[in-house]
Short mmCIF file of C-alpha atoms and ligand atoms in Angstrom, two decimals:
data_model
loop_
_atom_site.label_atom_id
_atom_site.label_comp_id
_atom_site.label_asym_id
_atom_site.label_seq_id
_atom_site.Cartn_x
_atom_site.Cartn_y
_atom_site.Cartn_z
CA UNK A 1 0.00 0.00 0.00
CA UNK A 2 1.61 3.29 -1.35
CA UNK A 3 0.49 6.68 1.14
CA UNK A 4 0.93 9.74 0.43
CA UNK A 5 0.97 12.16 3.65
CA UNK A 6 -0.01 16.38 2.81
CA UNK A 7 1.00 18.30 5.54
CA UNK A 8 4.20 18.02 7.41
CA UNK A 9 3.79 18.93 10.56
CA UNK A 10 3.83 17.16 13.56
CA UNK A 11 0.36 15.13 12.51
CA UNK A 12 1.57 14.18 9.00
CA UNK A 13 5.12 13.39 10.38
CA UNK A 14 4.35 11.42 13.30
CA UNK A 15 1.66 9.69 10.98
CA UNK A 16 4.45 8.64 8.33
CA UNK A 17 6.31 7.50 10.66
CA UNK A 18 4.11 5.39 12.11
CA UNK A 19 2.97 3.76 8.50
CA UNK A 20 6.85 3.50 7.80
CA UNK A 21 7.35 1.47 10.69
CA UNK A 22 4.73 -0.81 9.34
CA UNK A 23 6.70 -1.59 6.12
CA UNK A 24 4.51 1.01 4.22
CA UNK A 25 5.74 3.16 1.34
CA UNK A 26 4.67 6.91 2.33
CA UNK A 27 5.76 10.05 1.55
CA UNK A 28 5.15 13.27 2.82
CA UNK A 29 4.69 16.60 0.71
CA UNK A 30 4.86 19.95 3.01
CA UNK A 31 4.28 23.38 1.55
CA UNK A 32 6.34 25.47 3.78
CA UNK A 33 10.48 25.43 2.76
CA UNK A 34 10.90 23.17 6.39
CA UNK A 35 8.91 20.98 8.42
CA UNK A 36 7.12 21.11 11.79
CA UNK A 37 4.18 23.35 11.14
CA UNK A 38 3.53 25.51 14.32
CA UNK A 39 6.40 23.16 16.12
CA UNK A 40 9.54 24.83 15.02
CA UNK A 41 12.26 26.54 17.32
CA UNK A 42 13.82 29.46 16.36
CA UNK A 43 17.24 30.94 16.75
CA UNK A 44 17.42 34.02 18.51
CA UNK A 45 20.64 35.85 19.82
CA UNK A 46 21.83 33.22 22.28
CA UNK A 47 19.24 31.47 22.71
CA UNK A 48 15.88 30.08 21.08
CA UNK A 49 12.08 31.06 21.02
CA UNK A 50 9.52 28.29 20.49
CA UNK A 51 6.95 29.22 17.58
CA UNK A 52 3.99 27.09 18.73
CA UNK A 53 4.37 24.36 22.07
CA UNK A 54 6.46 25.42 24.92
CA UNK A 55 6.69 21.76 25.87
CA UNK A 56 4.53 18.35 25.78
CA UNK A 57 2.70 16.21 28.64
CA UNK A 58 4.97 13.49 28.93
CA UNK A 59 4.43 10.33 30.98
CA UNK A 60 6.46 6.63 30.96
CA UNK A 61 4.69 3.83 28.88
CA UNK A 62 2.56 6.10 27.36
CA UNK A 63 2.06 7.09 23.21
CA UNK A 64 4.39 10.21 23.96
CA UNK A 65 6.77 8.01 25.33
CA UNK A 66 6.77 5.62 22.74
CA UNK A 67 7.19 8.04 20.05
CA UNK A 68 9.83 9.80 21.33
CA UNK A 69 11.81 6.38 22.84
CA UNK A 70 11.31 5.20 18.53
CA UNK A 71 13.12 8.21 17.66
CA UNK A 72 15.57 8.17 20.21
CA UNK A 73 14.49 11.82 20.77
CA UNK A 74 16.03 13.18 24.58
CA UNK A 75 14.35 15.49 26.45
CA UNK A 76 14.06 16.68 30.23
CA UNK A 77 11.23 17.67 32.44
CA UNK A 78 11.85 21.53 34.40
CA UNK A 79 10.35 19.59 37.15
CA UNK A 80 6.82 21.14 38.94
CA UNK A 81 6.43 25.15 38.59
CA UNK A 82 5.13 27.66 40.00
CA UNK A 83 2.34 28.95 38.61
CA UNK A 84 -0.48 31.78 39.56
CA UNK A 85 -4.33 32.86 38.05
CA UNK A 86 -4.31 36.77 37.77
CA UNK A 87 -7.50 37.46 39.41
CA UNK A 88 -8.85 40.26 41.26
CA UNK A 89 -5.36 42.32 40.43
CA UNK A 90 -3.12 39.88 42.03
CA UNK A 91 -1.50 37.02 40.99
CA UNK A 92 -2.81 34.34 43.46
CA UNK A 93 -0.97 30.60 43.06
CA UNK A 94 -2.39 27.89 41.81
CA UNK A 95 -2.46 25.05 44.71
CA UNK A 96 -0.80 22.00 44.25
CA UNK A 97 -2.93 19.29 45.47
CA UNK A 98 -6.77 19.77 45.79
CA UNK A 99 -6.62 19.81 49.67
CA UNK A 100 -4.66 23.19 49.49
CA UNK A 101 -7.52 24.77 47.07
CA UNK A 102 -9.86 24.83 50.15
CA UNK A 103 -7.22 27.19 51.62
CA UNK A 104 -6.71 28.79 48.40
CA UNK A 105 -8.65 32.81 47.73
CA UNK A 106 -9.07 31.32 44.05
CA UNK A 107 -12.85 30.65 44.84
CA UNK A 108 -15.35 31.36 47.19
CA UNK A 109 -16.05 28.63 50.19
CA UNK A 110 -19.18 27.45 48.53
CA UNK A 111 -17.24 26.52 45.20
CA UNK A 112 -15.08 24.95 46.77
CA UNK A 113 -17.18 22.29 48.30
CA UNK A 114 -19.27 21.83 45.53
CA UNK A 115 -16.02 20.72 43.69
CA UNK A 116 -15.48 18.40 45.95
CA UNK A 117 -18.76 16.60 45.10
CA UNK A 118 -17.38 15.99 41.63
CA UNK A 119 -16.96 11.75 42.46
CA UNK A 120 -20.43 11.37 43.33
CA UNK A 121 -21.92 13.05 40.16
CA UNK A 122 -23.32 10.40 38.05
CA UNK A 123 -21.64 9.94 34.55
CA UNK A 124 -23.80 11.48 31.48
CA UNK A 125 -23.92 9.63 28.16
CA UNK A 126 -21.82 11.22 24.98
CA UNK A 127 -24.71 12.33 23.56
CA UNK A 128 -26.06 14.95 23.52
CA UNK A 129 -22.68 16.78 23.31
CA UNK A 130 -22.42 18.94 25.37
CA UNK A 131 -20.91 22.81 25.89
CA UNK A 132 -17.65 22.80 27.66
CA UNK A 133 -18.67 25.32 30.37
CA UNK A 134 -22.13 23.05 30.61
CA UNK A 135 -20.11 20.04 31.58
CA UNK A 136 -17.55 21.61 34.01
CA UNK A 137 -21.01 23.31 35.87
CA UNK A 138 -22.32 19.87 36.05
CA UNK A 139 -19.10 17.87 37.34
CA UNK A 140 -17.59 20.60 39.37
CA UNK A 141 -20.20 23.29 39.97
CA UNK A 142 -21.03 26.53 38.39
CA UNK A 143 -17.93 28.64 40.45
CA UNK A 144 -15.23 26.73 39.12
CA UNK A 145 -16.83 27.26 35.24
CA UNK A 146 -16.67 30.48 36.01
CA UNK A 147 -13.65 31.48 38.26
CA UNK A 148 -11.14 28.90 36.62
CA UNK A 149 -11.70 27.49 33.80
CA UNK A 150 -12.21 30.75 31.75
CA UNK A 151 -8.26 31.13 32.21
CA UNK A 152 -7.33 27.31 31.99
CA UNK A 153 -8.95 27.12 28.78
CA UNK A 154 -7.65 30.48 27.88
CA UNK A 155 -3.79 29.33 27.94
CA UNK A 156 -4.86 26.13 25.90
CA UNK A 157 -7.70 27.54 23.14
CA UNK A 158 -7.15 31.09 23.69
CA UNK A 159 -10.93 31.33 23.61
CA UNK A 160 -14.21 31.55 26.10
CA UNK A 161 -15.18 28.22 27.33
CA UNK A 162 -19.01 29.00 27.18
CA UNK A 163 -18.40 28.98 23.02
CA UNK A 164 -16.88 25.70 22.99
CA UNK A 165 -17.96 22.39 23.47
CA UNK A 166 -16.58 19.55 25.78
CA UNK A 167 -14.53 17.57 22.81
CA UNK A 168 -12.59 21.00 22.63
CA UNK A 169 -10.45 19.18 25.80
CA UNK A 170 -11.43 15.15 24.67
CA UNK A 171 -9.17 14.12 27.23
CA UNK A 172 -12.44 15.29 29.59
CA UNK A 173 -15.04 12.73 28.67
CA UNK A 174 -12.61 10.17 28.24
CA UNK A 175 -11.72 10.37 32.45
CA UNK A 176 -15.50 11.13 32.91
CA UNK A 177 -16.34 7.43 31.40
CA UNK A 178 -14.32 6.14 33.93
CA UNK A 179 -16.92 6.83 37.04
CA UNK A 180 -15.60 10.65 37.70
CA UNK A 181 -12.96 13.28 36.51
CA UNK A 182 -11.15 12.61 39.72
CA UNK A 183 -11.04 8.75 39.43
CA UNK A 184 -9.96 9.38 35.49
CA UNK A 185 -7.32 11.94 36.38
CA UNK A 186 -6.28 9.70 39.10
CA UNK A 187 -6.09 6.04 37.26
CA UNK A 188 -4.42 7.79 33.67
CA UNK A 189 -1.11 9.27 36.59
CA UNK A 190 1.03 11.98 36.93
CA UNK A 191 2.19 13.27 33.42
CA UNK A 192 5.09 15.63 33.32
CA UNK A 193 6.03 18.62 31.16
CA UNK A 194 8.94 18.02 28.83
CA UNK A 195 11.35 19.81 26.31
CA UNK A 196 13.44 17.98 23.75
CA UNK A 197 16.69 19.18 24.22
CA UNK A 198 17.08 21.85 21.73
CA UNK A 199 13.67 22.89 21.82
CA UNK A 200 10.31 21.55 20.72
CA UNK A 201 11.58 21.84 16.88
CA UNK A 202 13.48 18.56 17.44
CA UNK A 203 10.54 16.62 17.63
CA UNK A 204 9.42 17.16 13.71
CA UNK A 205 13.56 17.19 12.41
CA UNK A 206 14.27 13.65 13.81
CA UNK A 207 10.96 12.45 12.21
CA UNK A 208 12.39 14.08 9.21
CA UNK A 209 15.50 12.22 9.16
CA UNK A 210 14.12 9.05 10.05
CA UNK A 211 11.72 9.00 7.19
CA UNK A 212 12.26 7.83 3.40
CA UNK A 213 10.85 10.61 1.24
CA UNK A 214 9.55 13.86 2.55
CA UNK A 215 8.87 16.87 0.37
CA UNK A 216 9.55 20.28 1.33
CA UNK A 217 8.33 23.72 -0.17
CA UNK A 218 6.20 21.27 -2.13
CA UNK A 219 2.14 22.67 -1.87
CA UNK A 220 -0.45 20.03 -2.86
CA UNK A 221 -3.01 21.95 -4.86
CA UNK A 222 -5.44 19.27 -6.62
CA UNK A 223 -6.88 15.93 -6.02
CA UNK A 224 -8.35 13.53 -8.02
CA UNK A 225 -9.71 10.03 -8.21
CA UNK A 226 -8.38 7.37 -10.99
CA UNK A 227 -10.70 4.63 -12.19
CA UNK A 228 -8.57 1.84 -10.67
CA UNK A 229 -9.47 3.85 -7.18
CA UNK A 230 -6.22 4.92 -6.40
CA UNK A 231 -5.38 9.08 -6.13
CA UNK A 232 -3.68 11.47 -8.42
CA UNK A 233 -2.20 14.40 -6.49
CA UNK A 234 -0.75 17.67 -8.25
CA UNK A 235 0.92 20.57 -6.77
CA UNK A 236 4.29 22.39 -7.84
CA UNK A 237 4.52 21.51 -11.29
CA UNK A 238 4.62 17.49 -9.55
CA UNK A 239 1.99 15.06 -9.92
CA UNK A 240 1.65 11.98 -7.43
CA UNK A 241 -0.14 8.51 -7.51
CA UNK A 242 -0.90 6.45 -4.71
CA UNK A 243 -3.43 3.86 -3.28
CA UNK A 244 -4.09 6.11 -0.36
CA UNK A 245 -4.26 10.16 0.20
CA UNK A 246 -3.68 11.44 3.93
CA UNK A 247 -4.56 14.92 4.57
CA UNK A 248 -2.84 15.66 7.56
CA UNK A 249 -3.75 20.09 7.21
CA UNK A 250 -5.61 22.30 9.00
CA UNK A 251 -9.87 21.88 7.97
CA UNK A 252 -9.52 24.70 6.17
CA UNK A 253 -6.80 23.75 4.17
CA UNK A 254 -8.33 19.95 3.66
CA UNK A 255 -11.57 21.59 2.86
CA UNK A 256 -9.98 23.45 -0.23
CA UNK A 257 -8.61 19.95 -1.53
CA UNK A 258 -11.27 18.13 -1.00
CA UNK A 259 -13.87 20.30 -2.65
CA UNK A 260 -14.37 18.43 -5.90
CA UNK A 261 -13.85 15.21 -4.74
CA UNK A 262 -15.92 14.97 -1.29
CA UNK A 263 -18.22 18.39 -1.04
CA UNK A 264 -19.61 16.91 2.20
CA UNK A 265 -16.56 16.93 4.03
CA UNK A 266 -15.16 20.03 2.61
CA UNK A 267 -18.20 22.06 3.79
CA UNK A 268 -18.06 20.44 7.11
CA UNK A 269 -14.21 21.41 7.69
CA UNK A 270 -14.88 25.02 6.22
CA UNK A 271 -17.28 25.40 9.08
CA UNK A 272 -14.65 24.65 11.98
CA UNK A 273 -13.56 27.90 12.95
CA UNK A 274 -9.76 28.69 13.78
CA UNK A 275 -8.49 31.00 16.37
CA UNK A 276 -5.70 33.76 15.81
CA UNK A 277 -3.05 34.47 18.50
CA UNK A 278 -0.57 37.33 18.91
CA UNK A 279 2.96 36.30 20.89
CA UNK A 280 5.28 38.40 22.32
CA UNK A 281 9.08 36.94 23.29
CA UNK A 282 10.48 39.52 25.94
CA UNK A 283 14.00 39.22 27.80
CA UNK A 284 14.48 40.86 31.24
CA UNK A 285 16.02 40.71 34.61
CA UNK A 286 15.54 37.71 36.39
CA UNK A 287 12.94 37.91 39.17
CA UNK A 288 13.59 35.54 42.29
CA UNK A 289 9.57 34.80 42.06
CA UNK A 290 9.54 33.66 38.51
CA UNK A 291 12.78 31.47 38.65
CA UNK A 292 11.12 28.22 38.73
CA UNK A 293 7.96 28.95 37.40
CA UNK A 294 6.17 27.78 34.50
CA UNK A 295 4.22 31.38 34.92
CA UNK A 296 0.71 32.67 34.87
CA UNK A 297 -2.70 33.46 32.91
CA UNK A 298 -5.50 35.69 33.52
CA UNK A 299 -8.83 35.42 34.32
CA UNK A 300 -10.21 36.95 30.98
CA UNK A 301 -12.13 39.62 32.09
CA UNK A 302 -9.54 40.91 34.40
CA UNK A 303 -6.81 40.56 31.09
CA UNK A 304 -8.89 42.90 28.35
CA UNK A 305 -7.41 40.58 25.39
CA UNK A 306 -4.09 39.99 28.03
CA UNK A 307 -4.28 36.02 27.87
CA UNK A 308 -1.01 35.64 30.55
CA UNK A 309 2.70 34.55 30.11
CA UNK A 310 4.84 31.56 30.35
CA UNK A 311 8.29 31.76 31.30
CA UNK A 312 10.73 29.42 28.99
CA UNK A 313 13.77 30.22 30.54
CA UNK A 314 12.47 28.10 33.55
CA UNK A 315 10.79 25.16 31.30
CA UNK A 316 13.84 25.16 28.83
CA UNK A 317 16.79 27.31 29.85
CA UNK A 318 18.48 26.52 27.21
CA UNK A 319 16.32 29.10 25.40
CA UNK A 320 17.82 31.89 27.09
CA UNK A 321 21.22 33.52 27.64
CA UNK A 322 23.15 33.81 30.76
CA UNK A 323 21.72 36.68 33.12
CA UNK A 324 18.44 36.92 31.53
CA UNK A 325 14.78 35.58 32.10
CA UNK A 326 12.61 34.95 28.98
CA UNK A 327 8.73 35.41 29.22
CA UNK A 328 6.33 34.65 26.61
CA UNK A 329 3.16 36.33 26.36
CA UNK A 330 -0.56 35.61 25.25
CA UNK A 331 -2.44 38.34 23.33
CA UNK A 332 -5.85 38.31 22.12
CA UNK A 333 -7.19 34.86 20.45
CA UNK A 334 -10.96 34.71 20.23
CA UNK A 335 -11.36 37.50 23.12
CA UNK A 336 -10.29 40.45 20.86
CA UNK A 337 -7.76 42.60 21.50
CA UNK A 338 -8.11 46.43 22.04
CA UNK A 339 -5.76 48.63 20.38
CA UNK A 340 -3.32 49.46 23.21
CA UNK A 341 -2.03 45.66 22.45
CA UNK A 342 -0.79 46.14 18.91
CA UNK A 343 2.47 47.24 20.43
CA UNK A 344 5.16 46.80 22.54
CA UNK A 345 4.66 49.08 25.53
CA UNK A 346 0.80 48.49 26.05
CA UNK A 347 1.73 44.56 26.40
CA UNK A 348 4.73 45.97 29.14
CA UNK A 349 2.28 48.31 30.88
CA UNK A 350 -0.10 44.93 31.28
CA UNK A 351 3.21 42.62 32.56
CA UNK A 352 4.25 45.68 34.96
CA UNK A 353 0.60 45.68 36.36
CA UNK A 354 0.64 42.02 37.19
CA UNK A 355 4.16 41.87 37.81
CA UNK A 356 5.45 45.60 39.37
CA UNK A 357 9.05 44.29 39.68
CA UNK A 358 9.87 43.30 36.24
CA UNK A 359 12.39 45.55 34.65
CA UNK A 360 12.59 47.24 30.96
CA UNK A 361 12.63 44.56 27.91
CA UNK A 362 16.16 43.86 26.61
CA UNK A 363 15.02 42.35 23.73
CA UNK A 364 11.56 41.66 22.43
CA UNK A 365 9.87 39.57 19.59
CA UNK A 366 6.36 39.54 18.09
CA UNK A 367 5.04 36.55 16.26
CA UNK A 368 1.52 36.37 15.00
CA UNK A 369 -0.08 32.68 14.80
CA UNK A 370 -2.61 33.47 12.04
CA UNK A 371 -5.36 30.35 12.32
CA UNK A 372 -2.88 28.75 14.32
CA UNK A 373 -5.38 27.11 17.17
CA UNK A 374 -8.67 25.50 16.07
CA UNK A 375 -12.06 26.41 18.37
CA UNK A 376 -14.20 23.31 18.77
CA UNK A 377 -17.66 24.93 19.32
CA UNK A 378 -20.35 23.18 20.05
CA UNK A 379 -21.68 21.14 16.92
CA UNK A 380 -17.87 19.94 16.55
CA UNK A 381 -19.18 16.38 16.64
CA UNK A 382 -21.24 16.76 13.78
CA UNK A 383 -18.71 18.51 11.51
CA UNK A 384 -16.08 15.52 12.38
CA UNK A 385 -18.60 12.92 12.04
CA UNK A 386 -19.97 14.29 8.70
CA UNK A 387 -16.42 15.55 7.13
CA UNK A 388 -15.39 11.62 7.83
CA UNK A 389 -18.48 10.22 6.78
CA UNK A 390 -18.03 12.21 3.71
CA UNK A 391 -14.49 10.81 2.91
CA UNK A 392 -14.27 8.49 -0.03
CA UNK A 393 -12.55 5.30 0.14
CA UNK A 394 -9.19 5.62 0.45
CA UNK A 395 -8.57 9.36 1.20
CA UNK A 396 -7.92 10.52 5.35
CA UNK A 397 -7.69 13.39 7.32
CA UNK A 398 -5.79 13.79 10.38
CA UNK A 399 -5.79 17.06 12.60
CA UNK A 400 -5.57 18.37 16.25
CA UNK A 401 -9.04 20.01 15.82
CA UNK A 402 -9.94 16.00 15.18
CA UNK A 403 -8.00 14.62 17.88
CA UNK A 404 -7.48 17.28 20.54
CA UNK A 405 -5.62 20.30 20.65
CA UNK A 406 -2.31 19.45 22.61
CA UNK A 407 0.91 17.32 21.21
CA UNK A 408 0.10 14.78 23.51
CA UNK A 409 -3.96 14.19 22.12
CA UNK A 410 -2.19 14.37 18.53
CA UNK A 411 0.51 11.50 19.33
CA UNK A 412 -2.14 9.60 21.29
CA UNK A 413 -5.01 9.86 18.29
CA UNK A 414 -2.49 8.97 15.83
CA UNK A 415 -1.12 5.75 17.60
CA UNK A 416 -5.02 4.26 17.93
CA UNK A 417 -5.38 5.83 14.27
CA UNK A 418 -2.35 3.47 12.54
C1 FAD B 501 1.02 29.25 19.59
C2 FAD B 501 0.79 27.80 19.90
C3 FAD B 501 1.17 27.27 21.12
C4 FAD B 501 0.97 25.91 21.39
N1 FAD B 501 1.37 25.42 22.61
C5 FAD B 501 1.23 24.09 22.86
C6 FAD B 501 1.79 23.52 24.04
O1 FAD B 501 2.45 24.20 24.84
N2 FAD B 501 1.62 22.18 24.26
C7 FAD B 501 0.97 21.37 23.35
O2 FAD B 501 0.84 20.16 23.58
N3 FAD B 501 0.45 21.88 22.20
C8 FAD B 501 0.58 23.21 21.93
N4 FAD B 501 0.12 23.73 20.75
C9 FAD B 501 -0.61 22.85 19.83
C10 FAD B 501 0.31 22.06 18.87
O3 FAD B 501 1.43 22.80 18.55
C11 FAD B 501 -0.47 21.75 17.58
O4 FAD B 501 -1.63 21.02 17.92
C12 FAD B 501 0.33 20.92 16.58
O5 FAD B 501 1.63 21.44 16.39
C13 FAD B 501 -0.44 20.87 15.27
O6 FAD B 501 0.25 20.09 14.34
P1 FAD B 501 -0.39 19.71 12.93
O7 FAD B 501 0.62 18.94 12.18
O8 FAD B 501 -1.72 19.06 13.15
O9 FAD B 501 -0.72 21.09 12.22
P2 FAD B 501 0.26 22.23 11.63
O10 FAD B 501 1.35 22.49 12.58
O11 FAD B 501 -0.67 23.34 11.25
O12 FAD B 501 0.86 21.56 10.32
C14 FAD B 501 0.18 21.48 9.11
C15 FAD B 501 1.21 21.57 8.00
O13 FAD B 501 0.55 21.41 6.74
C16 FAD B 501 1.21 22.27 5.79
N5 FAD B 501 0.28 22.51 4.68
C17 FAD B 501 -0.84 23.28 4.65
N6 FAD B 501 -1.45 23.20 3.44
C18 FAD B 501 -0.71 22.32 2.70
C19 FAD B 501 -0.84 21.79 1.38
N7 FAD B 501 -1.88 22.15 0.60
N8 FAD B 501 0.09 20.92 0.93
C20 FAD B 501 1.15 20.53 1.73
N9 FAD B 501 1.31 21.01 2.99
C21 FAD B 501 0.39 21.88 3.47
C22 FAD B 501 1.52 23.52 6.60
O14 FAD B 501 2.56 24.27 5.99
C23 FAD B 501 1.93 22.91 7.94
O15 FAD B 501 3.33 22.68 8.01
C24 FAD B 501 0.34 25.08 20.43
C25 FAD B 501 -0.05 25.61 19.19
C26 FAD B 501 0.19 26.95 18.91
C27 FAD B 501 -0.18 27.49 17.56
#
């Protein structure tokens, strides 16, 4: 069986390589001139900035593991952070262990115990699927869904939770089937947060070199069927056949190849939306406080389109020259973003109000992540189910808005995919 893989980022890389491990003959066209998609680490004076994941929930024996222990990929865990909720004007930590969040100003009393209910709350079926705020009121009570997860879901979606539906976070229903959230969290273990050394860009350039034919700066742009039901693909002046056609792209990108040859599916993906994000890289003084912290996010309507900011010199310090601290921050997603954020010194008058200490930048970077993070709202069910009901034999697609939206859902959906 003869595959050809579009897309090569870490979903069409990861999925070669699992299909090459099989004995299969695949090959992987990518438009961009390199691979890696959002996953790509970038050089900067001394150090490194990540373009999309800081870092990836790693945990031994599981699909993460096994990927990265095929590719002989090494990495190390910045151990357990720090790490705060801006809320009320203050940055107030986030407790370790759920005894400590009774003591913690994050919620009132009442929430609190209500949370604690969450293991006696019987499990609801799939369906109807429900909102994501919906199901967080029903398992944990209506103060959490609206005093936490607004800013959890914030540093993961970058948009409102009440918008979204529950298979935005899949990795939700899945500990739900097991008799409770807290039983699921419990039984899947303690997963840690690691960075390949060198930065997440690693991960996609020793797929790269462990696979047989991947294409670079190569764009598919048509798709076709033959009678003998295999697929002609054109793009670049090159034309490829093979028995089976794996868009691993974006839905909007799939829904512009699929057009003439599966109109169901290519509405459906047209309909997921995609969320935009604005980063900022900043380099500054070290602060004592921030040292070994993986850093903090706002609850949204405190932040005005501020989303919060990670610190990478703690999770990979490689990233950072000597004598400086590296923050990278969140701006806008699906909240908006007023004006004062298009620039430099309305994000540093946002930092200084959260954090009073920090000093002047001594070097700063903007990125912006156009479409970069897809926004399961509710009726994401149906467009999945109908965009793969639509497919015709022998053509695929592959995504984080299908699987879930962090590395770890991607390698996990991929290794029950092959
Ligand atoms: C800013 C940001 C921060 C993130 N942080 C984290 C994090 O900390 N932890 C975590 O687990 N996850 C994080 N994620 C999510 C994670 O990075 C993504 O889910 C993952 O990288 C998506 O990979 P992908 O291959 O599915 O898509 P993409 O990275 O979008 O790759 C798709 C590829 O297809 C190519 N392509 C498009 N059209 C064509 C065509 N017609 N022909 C050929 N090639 C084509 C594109 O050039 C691209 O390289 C983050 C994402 C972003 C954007």
């Amino acid at each position: 069986m003869s595959t050809l893989i579009l897309g090569g980022g870490l979903t069409g890389l990861a999925a070669a390589w699992h299909l090459q491990q099989r004995g299969e003959a695949v090959e992987v066209w990518e438009a961009a001139e390199s691979v890696g998609g959002w996953m790509k680490t970038l050089p900067w004076e001394g150090g490194h900035y990540e373009t999309g994941p800081q870092g990836v929930l790693w945990q031994k024996g599981t699909a993460v593991d096994r990927l990265f222990a095929s590719i002989e990929l090494p990495f190390k865990s910045p151990g357990t952070g720090a790490r705060w909720v801006g809320k009320g004007g203050r940055l107030i930590p986030v407790p370790a262990s759920p005894p400590a969040l009774l003591f913690s100003p994050l919620m009132p009393l009442g929430a609190k115990l209500r949370m604690m209910a969450e293991p006696f709350i019987p499990v609801r079926g799939a369906e109807p699927e429900e909102g994501l705020s919906a199901f967080i009121t029903r398992r944990l009570g209506r103060g959490v869904a609206t005093e936490l997860l607004p800013a959890m879901v914030a540093g993961v979606l970058a948009a409102p939770p009440e918008i979204l539906s529950v298979d935005a976070i899949p990795k939700l229903r899945q500990w739900e089937a097991t008799g409770s959230l807290v039983n699921g969290i419990r039984r899947s273990g303690v997963s840690h947060m690691v960075v390949p050394e060198g930065g997440m860009g690693q991960l996609p350039i020793r797929l790269r070199a462990r696979l047989a034919k991947v294409r670079t700066g190569l764009r598919a742009e048509r798709m076709e069927s033959l009678p003998d039901g295999r697929w002609r693909v054109s793009g670049g002046g090159e034309t490829r056949e093979a028995d089976r056609v794996v868009l691993a792209l974006p839905a909007f990108e799939a829904a512009l190849l699929l057009g003439p040859v599966a109109p169901q599916s290519a509405e459906a993906l047209a309909a997921i939306p995609y969320t935009s994000v604005d980063l900022w890289h900043s380099r500054h003084a070290p602060l004592p406080a921030l040292k070994d912290s993986f850093g903090f996010l706002i609850h949204p309507p405190e932040g005005r389109g501020y989303l919060g900011s990670l610190v990478p010199s703690w999770m990979d310090p490689q990233s950072t020259p000597a004598g400086f601290m590296q923050l990278r921050s969140f701006i806008g997603g699906a909240f908006g973003k007023p004006a004062d954020l298009d620039a430099w010194e309305g994000i540093f008058a946002r930092l200084k109000h959260w954090i009073p200490t920090l000093s002047d930048a001594a070097a700063v970077r903007h990125e912006r992540a156009e479409r970069a993070i897809p926004r399961p709202e509710l009726g994401h069910r149906a467009r999945v189910q109908a965009t793969l009901g639509g497919l015709p034999v022998g053509v695929d697609w592959l995504s984080n808005a299908r699987f879930g939206p962090g590395v770890r859902d991607i390698v996990e959906g991929l290794e029950t995919w092959s």
